[in-house]
Structure formats: structure tokens, C-alpha cells
Tab-separated table of C-alpha atoms and ligand atoms in Angstrom:
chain	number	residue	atom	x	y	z
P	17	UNK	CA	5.351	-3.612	24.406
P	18	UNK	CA	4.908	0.071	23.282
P	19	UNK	CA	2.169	1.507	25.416
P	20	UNK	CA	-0.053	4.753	25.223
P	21	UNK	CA	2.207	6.258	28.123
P	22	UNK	CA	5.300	5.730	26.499
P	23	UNK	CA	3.730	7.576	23.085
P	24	UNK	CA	1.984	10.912	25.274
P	25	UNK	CA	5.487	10.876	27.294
P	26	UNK	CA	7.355	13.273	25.030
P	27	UNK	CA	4.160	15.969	24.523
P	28	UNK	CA	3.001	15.088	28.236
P	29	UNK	CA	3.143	19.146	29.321
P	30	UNK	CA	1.113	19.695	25.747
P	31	UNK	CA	-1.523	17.275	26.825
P	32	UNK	CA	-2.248	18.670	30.443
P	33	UNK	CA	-2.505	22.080	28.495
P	34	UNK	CA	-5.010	20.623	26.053
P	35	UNK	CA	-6.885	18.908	28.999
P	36	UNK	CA	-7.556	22.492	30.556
P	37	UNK	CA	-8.018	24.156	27.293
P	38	UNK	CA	-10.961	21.774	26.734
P	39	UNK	CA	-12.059	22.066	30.050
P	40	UNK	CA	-12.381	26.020	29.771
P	41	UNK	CA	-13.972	25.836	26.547
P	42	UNK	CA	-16.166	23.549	26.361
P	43	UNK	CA	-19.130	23.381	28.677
P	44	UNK	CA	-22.765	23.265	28.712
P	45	UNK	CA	-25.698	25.563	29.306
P	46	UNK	CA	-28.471	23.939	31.375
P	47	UNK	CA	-27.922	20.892	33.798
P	48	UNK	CA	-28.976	17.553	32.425
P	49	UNK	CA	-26.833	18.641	29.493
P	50	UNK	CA	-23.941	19.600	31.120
P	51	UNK	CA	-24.825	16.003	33.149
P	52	UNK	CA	-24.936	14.116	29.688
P	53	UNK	CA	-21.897	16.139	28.326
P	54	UNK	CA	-19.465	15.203	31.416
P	55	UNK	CA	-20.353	11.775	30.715
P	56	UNK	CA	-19.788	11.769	27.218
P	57	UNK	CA	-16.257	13.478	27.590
P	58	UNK	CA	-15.441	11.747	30.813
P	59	UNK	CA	-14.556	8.228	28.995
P	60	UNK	CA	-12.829	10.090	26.149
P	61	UNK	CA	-10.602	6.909	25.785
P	62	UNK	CA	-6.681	7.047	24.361
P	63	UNK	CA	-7.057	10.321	22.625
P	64	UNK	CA	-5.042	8.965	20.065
P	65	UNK	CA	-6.814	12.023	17.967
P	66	UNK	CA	-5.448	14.908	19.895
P	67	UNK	CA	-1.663	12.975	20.349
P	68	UNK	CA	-1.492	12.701	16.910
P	69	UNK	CA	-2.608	16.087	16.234
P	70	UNK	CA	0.179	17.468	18.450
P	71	UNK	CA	3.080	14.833	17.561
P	72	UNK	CA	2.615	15.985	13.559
P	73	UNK	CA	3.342	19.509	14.720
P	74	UNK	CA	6.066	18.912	16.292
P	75	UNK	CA	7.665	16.180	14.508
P	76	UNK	CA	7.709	18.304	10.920
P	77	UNK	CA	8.618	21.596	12.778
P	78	UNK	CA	11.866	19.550	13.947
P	79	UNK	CA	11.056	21.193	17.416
P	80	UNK	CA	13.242	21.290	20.139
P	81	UNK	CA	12.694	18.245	22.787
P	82	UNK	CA	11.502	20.090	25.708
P	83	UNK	CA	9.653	17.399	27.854
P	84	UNK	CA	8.208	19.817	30.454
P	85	UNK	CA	7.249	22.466	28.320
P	86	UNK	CA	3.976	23.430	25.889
P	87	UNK	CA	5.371	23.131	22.547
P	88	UNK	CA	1.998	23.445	21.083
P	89	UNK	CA	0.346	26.726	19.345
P	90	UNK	CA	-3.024	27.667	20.522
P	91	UNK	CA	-4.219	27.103	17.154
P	92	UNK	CA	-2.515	22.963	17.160
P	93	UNK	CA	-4.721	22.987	20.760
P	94	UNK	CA	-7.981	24.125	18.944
P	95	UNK	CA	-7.749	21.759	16.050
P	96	UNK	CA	-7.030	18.577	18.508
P	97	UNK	CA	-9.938	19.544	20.140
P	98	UNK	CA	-11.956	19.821	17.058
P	99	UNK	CA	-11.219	16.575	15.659
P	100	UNK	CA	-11.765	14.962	18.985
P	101	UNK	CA	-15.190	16.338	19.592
P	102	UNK	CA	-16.086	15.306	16.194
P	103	UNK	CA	-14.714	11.898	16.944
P	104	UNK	CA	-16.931	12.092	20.458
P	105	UNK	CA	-20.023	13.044	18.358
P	106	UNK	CA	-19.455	10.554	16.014
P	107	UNK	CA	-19.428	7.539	18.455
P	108	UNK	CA	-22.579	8.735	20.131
P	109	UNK	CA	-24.405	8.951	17.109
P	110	UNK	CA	-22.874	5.675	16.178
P	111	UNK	CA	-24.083	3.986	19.076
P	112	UNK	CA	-27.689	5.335	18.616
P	113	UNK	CA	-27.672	3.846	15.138
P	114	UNK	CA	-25.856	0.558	15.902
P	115	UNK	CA	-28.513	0.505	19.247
P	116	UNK	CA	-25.219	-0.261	21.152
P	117	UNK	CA	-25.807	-0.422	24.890
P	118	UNK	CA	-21.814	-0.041	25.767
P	119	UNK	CA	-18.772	2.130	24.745
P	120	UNK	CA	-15.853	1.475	26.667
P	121	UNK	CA	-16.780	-0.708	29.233
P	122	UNK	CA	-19.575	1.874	30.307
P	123	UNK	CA	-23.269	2.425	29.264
P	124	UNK	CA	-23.512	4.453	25.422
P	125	UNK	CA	-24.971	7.713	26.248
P	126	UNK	CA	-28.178	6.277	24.691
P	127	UNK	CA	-28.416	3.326	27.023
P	128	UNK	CA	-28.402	6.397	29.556
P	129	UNK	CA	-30.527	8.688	28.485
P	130	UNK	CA	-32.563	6.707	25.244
P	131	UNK	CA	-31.918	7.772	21.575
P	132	UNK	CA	-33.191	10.352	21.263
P	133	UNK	CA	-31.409	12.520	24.133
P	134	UNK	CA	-28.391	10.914	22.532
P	135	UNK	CA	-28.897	12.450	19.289
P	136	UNK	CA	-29.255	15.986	20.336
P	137	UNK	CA	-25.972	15.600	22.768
P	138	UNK	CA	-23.606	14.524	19.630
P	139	UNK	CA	-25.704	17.741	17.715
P	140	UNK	CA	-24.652	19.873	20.393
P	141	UNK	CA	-20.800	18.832	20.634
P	142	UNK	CA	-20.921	19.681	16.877
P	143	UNK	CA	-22.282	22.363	17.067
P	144	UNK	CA	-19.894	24.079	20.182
P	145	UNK	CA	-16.872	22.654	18.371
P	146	UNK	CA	-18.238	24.546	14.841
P	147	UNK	CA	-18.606	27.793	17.010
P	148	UNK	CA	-16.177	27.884	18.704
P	149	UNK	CA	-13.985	27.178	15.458
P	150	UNK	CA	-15.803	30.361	13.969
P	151	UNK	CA	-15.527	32.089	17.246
P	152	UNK	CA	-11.305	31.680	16.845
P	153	UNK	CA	-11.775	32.374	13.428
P	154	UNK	CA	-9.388	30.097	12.519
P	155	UNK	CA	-11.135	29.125	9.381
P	156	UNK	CA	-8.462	27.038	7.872
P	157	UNK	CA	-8.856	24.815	10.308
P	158	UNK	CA	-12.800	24.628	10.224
P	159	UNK	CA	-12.791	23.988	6.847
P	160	UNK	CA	-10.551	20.834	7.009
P	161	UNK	CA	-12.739	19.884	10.042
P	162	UNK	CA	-15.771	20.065	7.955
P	163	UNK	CA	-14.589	18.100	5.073
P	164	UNK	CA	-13.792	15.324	7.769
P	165	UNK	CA	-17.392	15.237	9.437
P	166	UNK	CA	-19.301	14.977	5.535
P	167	UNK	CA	-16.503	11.978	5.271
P	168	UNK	CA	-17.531	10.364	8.319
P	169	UNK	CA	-20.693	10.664	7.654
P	170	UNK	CA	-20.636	8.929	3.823
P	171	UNK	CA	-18.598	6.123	5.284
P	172	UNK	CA	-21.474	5.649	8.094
P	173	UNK	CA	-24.089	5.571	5.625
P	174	UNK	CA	-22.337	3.481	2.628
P	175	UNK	CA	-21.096	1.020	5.384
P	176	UNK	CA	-25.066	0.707	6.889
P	177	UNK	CA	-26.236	0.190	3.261
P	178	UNK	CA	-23.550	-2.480	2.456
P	179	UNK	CA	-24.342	-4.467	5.923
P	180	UNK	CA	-28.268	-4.306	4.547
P	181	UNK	CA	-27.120	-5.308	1.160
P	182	UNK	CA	-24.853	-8.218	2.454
P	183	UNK	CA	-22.692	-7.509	-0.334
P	184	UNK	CA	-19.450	-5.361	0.962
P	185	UNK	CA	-16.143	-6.120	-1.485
P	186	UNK	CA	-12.640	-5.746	-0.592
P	187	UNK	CA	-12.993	-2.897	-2.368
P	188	UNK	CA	-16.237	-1.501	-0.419
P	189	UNK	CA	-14.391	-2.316	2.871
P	190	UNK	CA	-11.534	-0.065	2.246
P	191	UNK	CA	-13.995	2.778	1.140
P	192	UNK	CA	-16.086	2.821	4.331
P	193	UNK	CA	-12.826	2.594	6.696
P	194	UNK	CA	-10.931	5.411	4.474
P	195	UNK	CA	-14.232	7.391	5.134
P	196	UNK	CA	-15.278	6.760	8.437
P	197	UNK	CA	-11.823	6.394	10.135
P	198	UNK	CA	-8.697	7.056	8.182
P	199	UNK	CA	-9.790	10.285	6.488
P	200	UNK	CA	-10.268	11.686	10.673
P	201	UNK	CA	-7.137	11.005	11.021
P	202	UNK	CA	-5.419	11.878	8.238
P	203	UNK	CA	-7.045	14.674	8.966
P	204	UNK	CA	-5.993	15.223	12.537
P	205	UNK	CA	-1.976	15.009	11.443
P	206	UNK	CA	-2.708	17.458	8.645
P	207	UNK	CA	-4.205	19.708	10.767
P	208	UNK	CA	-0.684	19.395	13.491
P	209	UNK	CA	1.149	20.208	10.646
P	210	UNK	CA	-0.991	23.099	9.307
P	211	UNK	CA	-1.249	24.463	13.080
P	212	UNK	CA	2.612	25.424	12.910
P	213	UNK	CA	2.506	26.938	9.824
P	214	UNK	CA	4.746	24.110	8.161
P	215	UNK	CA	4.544	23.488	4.129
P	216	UNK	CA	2.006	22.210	1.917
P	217	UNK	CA	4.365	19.228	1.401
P	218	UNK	CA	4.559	18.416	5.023
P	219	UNK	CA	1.160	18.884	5.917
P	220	UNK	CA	0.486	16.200	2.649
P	221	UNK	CA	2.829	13.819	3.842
P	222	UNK	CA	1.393	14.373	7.532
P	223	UNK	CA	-2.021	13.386	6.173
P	224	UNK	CA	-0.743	10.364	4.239
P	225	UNK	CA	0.839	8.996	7.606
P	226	UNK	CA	-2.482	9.792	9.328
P	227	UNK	CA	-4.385	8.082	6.845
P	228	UNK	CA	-1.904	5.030	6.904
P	229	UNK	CA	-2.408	4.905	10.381
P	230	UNK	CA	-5.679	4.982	10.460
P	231	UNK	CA	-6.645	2.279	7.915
P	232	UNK	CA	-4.561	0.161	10.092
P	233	UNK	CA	-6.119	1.372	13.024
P	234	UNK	CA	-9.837	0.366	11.981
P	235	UNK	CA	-8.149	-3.024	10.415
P	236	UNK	CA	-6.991	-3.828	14.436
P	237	UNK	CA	-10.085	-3.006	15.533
P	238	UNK	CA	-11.789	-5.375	13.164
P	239	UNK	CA	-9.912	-8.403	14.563
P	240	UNK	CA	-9.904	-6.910	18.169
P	241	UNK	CA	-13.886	-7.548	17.210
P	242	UNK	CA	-13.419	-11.491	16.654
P	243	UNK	CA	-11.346	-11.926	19.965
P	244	UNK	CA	-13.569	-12.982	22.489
P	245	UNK	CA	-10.719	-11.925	25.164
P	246	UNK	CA	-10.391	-7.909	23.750
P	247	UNK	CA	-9.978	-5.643	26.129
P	248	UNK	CA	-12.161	-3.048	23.889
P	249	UNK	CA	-14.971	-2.691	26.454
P	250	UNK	CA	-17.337	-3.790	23.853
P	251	UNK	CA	-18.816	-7.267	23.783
P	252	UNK	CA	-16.966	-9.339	20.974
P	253	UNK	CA	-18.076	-10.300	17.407
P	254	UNK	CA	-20.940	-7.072	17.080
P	255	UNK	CA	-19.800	-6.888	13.342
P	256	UNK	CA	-20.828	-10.118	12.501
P	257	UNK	CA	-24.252	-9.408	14.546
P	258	UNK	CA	-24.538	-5.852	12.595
P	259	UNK	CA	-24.244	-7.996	8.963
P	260	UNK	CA	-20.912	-5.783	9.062
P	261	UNK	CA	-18.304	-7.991	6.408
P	262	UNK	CA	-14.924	-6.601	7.459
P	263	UNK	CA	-11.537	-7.604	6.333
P	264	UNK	CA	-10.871	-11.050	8.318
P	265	UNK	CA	-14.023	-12.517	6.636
P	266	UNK	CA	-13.320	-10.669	3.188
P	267	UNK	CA	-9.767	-12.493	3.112
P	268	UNK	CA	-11.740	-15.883	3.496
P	269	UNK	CA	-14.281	-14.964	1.557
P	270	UNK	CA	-12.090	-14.336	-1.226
P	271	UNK	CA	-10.051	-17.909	-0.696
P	272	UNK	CA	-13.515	-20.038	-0.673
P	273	UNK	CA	-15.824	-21.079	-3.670
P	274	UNK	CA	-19.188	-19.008	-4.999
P	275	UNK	CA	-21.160	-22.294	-2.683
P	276	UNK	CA	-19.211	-21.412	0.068
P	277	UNK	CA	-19.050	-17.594	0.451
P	278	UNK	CA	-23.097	-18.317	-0.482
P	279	UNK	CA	-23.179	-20.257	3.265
P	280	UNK	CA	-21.243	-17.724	4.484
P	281	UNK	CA	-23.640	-15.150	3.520
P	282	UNK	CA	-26.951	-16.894	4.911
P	283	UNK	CA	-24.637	-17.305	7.890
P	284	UNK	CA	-23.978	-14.008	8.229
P	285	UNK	CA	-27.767	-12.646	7.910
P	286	UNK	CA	-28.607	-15.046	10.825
P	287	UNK	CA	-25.866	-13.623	12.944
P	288	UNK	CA	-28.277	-10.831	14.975
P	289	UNK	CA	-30.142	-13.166	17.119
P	290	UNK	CA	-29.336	-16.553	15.954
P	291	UNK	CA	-25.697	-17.837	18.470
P	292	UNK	CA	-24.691	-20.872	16.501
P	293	UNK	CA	-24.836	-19.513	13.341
P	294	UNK	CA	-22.552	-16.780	14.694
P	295	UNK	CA	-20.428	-19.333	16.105
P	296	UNK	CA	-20.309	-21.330	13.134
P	297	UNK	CA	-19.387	-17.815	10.733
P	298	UNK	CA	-16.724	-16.679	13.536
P	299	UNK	CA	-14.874	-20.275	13.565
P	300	UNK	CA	-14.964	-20.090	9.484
P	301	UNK	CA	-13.136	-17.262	9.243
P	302	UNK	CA	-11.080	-17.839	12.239
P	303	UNK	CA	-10.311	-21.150	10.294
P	304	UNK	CA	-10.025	-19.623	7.198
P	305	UNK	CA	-6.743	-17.644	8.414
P	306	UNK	CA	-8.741	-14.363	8.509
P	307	UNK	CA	-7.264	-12.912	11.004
P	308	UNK	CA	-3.841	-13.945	10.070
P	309	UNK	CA	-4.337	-12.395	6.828
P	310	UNK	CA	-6.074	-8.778	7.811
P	311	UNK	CA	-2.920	-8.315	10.184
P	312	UNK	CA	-0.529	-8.860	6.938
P	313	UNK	CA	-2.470	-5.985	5.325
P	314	UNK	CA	-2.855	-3.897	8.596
P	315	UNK	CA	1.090	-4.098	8.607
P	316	UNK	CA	1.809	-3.166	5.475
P	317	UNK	CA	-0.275	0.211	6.476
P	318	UNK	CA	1.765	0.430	9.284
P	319	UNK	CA	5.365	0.047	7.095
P	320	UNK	CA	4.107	2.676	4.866
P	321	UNK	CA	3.034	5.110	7.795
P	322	UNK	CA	6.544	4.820	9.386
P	323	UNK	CA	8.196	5.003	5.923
P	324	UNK	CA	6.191	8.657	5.155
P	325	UNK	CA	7.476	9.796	8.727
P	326	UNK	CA	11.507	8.174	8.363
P	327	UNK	CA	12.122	11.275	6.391
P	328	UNK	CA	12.040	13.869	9.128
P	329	UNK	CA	15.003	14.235	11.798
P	330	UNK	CA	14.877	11.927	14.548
P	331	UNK	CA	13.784	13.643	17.310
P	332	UNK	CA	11.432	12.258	20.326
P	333	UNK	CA	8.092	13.438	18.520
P	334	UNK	CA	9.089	11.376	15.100
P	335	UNK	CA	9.852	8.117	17.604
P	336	UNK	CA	6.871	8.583	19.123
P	337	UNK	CA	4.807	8.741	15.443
P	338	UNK	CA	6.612	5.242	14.947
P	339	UNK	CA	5.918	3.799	18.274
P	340	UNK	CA	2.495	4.869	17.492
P	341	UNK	CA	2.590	2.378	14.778
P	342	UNK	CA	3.586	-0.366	17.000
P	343	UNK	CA	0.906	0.557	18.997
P	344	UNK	CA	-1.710	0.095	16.833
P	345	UNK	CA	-0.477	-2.882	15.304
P	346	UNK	CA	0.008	-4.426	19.689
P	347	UNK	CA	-3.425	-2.825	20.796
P	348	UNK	CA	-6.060	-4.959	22.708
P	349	UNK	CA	-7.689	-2.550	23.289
V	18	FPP	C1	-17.496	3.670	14.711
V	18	FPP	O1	-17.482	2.584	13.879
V	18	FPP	C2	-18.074	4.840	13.958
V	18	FPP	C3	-17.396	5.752	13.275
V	18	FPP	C4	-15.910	5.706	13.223
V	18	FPP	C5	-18.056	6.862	12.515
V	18	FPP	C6	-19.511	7.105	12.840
V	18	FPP	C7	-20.058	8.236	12.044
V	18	FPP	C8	-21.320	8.666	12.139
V	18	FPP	C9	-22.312	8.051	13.055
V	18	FPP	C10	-21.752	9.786	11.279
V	18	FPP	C11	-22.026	11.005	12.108
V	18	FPP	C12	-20.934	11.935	11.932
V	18	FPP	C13	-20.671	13.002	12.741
V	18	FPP	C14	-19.658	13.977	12.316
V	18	FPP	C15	-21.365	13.217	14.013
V	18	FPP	P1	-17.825	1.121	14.373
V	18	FPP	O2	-19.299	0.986	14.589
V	18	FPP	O3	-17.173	0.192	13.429
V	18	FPP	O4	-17.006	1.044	15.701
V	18	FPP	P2	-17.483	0.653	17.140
V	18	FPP	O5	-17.346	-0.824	17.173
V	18	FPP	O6	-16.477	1.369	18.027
V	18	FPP	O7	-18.865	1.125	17.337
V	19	MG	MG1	-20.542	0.984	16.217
């Protein structure tokens, strides 16, 4: 079992320079928001954002393994902390919108300090993370960060208008999760590569990987959402209650006839406050080999990622990109 220590091992001095280098740069004026914004950063999670950031740069750089040294530029530091403020402010606006009361295993900022407090603390990470961006004026970088908060933000909205509509396609689904995950991340390795000054074809293949990854990545966390046992931190089967069709339920959908995926349908509109139809839509797709299925496609993400990185000498960093893989793939969490 690959875990997240094994993965932050090889970039571990990197990472307790990027912890500092947020911690110096990014702090509030005024105390209830510099109460709301140690919160919000204080559950950061994996930081599989910033990791992957810094294992791109290293890994197409070929840099020398040196364990116990930064390896890092300043300007690979400043882009992992971009991304992963604009991931932070994404899941607090998230949870305002999805009126989720936990992230993590911990109250949303919202179930804190109400919506509307919630909103203006994601507005201000954005906003620090854009200035300070400026500030550096490392503008390469802020533009590539921009282009991945307007993607974010289409997948958020297409995704809410497809769980109104009831109507999201296999085709739908992989829109929304390009937008509102795998284009961050793509992003994020991009930007590692970029950071280091390495070629356009690098930083390409660096964003293919990332977005590999990622598609995989939100494909995990789709089944990790119809485990009742997950270790997520959030309670189990909220897609189904948000009208949210995701993969596992798509692959069923697509095996059943127009009566049945009808049923499944005025199931699935029930599932907000109505527990046996939820039951009865969760054990159809469990049934159904759902989740069977969505891993076969998740993997083949994950073959692909670790193909686009096999190219690149085999140095700690590269293992690490392919562990990540594994990781992703093994996650319960
Ligand atoms: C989590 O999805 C949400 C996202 C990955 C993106 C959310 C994006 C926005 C709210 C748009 C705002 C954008 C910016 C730049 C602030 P999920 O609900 O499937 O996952 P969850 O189960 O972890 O909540
Ligand atoms: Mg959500």
C-alpha cells in the first residue's frame, strides 16, 4: 500500500520550505478573518496540489536526488501555492453552494461562520493569491492560474445545471470532472514544469499526466462517495442526495433499458430527503457493477498517466509521479 508519506518522502525538505513560504505570505488583516483563514488552511488535507506541483519540476528537470535539500525554485513554491489556494477557495465556495455542513471530518467554514462569511473568505484567498501573483510578477504563472479558476468555475456551474436537469451523459460527466478537477491539476504539473524553465514539450506532457491523474482522481472520489465505510470525512452517498449522476450510476445506466434508467431517474430526484429511495438507487448501481466498472475506466487514466511520465529518467521524483498513481487508484480517503 503506497501511502501519501511514501509519495512527499523524496521532496520532504521542499515541502517544509513551502509550508513556511505559505506561512510568511499569506495572512490576514483584521481578526475574525485571520480566525476564519487559519481554519480554512489548517485542514488543508493531502496537498496532493502542491506535491504534484513540485514532483513535475523535478522529475522533467532530471534533478539530482537530494532528499534533505530544497530542490524547488521560488517561482515552483509560488505556483504550488497558487493552485492550492485556488483549490482552498474552491471547496469553500463549494460547500456554501452544496450547503455542506462538513469537509474533512470538520465543520465547512459555512457551518462555522453561515454562508455568507464563507463567501467573502474564499473571495479573499483569491484575491491574496491574485496579488500576490502580481506582486512577484511572475505573470506566466498567473495567467495559467487564471485560466484554471474560469475552468473550475464552468465545471461548477454546468455540473449544478446537469444535477437540476437530471440529465448528465457519459459525455457531460467527463466535461464537468475535466473542468472542475482535472484541468487544476493538469494545471498544477504544468505549472512544476514551467517553474524550472523546462520545454514547451515537457510542460505539455506534464499537463497531460496531471490531467490523467486527475480525471482518475475525481473518478475515486465518486466511488469513495457510494462506500458507506470511506474514510473521506464526508458523510457517504451526497451525490446521489445533490441529483449529482456520476460515473458508477452512468455505467449502469448505460447497461439498463429506457423503463429502467426512467426508475432510476425518479429515484434519483427523491434522493435529497427521501432514505429508501436512496437506498434503493445506491443498491442498483452497486448491483449494477457500477463501481466495478468506473474503477476499469479510472485505471485506464491511471495507465495513461504513468505511460506520459515512463519517458523521463528514473529518478526518485518520476517513482514518486507513479506511486502517485497507485495512490489514487488505493485512496479511501
Ligand atoms: C468539489 O466537488 C468542487 C470543486 C472541485 C470545484 C468547485 C468550484 C467552484 C465552487 C467554483 C468557484 C471557483 C473558484 C476558483 C473559487 P464536489 O462537490 O464533487 O466534491 P466534494 O464532495 O469534495 O464537495
Ligand atoms: Mg461538494
Amino acid at each position: 500500500m503506497i501511502t501519501i508519506d511514501d509519495i512527499r518522502r523524496p521532496i520532504s525538505a521542499d515541502l517544509e520550505a513551502f509550508d513556511k513560504f505559505v506561512a510568511d505570505n499569506f495572512n490576514a488583516e483584521g481578526e475574525m478573518l485571520q480566525e476564519m483563514l487559519t481554519y480554512a488552511l489548517s485542514s488543508r488535507g493531502k496537498g496532493i496540489r502542491p506535491i504534484l506541483t513540485m514532483l513535475s519540476a523535478l522529475t522533467c528537470t532530471a534533478a539530482t536526488y537530494r532528499p534533505d535539500e530544497r530542490n524547488c525554485t521560488k517561482r515552483t513554491y509560488l505556483a504550488a501555492l497558487m493552485m492550492e489556494m485556488i483549490h482552498t477557495a474552491s471547496l469553500i465556495h463549494d460547500d456554501v453552494l452544496d450547503s455542506a455542513d462538513e469537509r474533512r471530518g470538520k465543520p465547512s467554514v459555512n457551518a462555522k461562520w453561515q454562508s455568507n462569511l464563507a463567501i467573502i473568505l474564499g473571495d479573499y484567498i483569491l484575491a491574496r493569491t491574485m496579488s500576490l501573483g502580481m506582486a512577484s510578477a511572475q505573470y506566466d504563472i498567473v495567467s495559467y492560474v487564471g485560466t484554471a479558476m474560469a475552468a473550475l468555475c464552468e465545471g461548477e456551474v454546468l455540473q449544478s445545471q446537469h444535477a437540476k436537469s437530471l440529465d448528465t451523459t457519459r459525455d457531460d460527466y467527463f466535461t464537468i470532472i475535466y473542468q472542475k478537477t482535472a484541468s487544476l491539476l493538469g494545471v498544477c504539473a504544468a505549472l512544476g514544469a514551467l517553474s524550472m524553465g523546462a520545454s514547451r514539450e515537457d510542460i505539455d506532457r506534464m499537463r497531460k499526466y496531471g490531467e490523467a491523474l486527475g480525471i482518475a482522481f475525481q473518478i475515486q472520489d465518486d466511488i469513495l462517495d457510494y462506500n458507506r465505510n470511506n474514510n473521506t470525512g464526508k458523510p457517504a452517498n451526497n451525490d446521489l442526495r445533490e441529483h449529482k449522476i456520476t460515473l458508477p450510476m452512468i455505467e449502469v445506466m448505460e447497461s439498463k433499458s429506457e423503463e429502467e434508467v426512467k426508475e432510476m431517474k425518479e429515484l434519483l430526484k427523491r434522493c435529497k430527503d427521501d432514505e429508501a429511495a436512496l437506498d434503493q438507487l445506491h443498491n442498483m448501481v452497486i448491483e449494477g457493477g457500477g463501481i466495478e466498472r468506473a474503477t476499469e475506466v479510472m485505471q485506464a487514466y491511471l495507465s495513461r498517466a504513468m505511460h506520459l511520465v515512463s519517458k523521463y529518467e528514473d529518478t526518485p521524483y518520476r517513482k514518486a509521479l507513479i506511486d502517485l498513481c497507485t495512490f489514487v487508484a488505493e485512496r479511501d480517503k
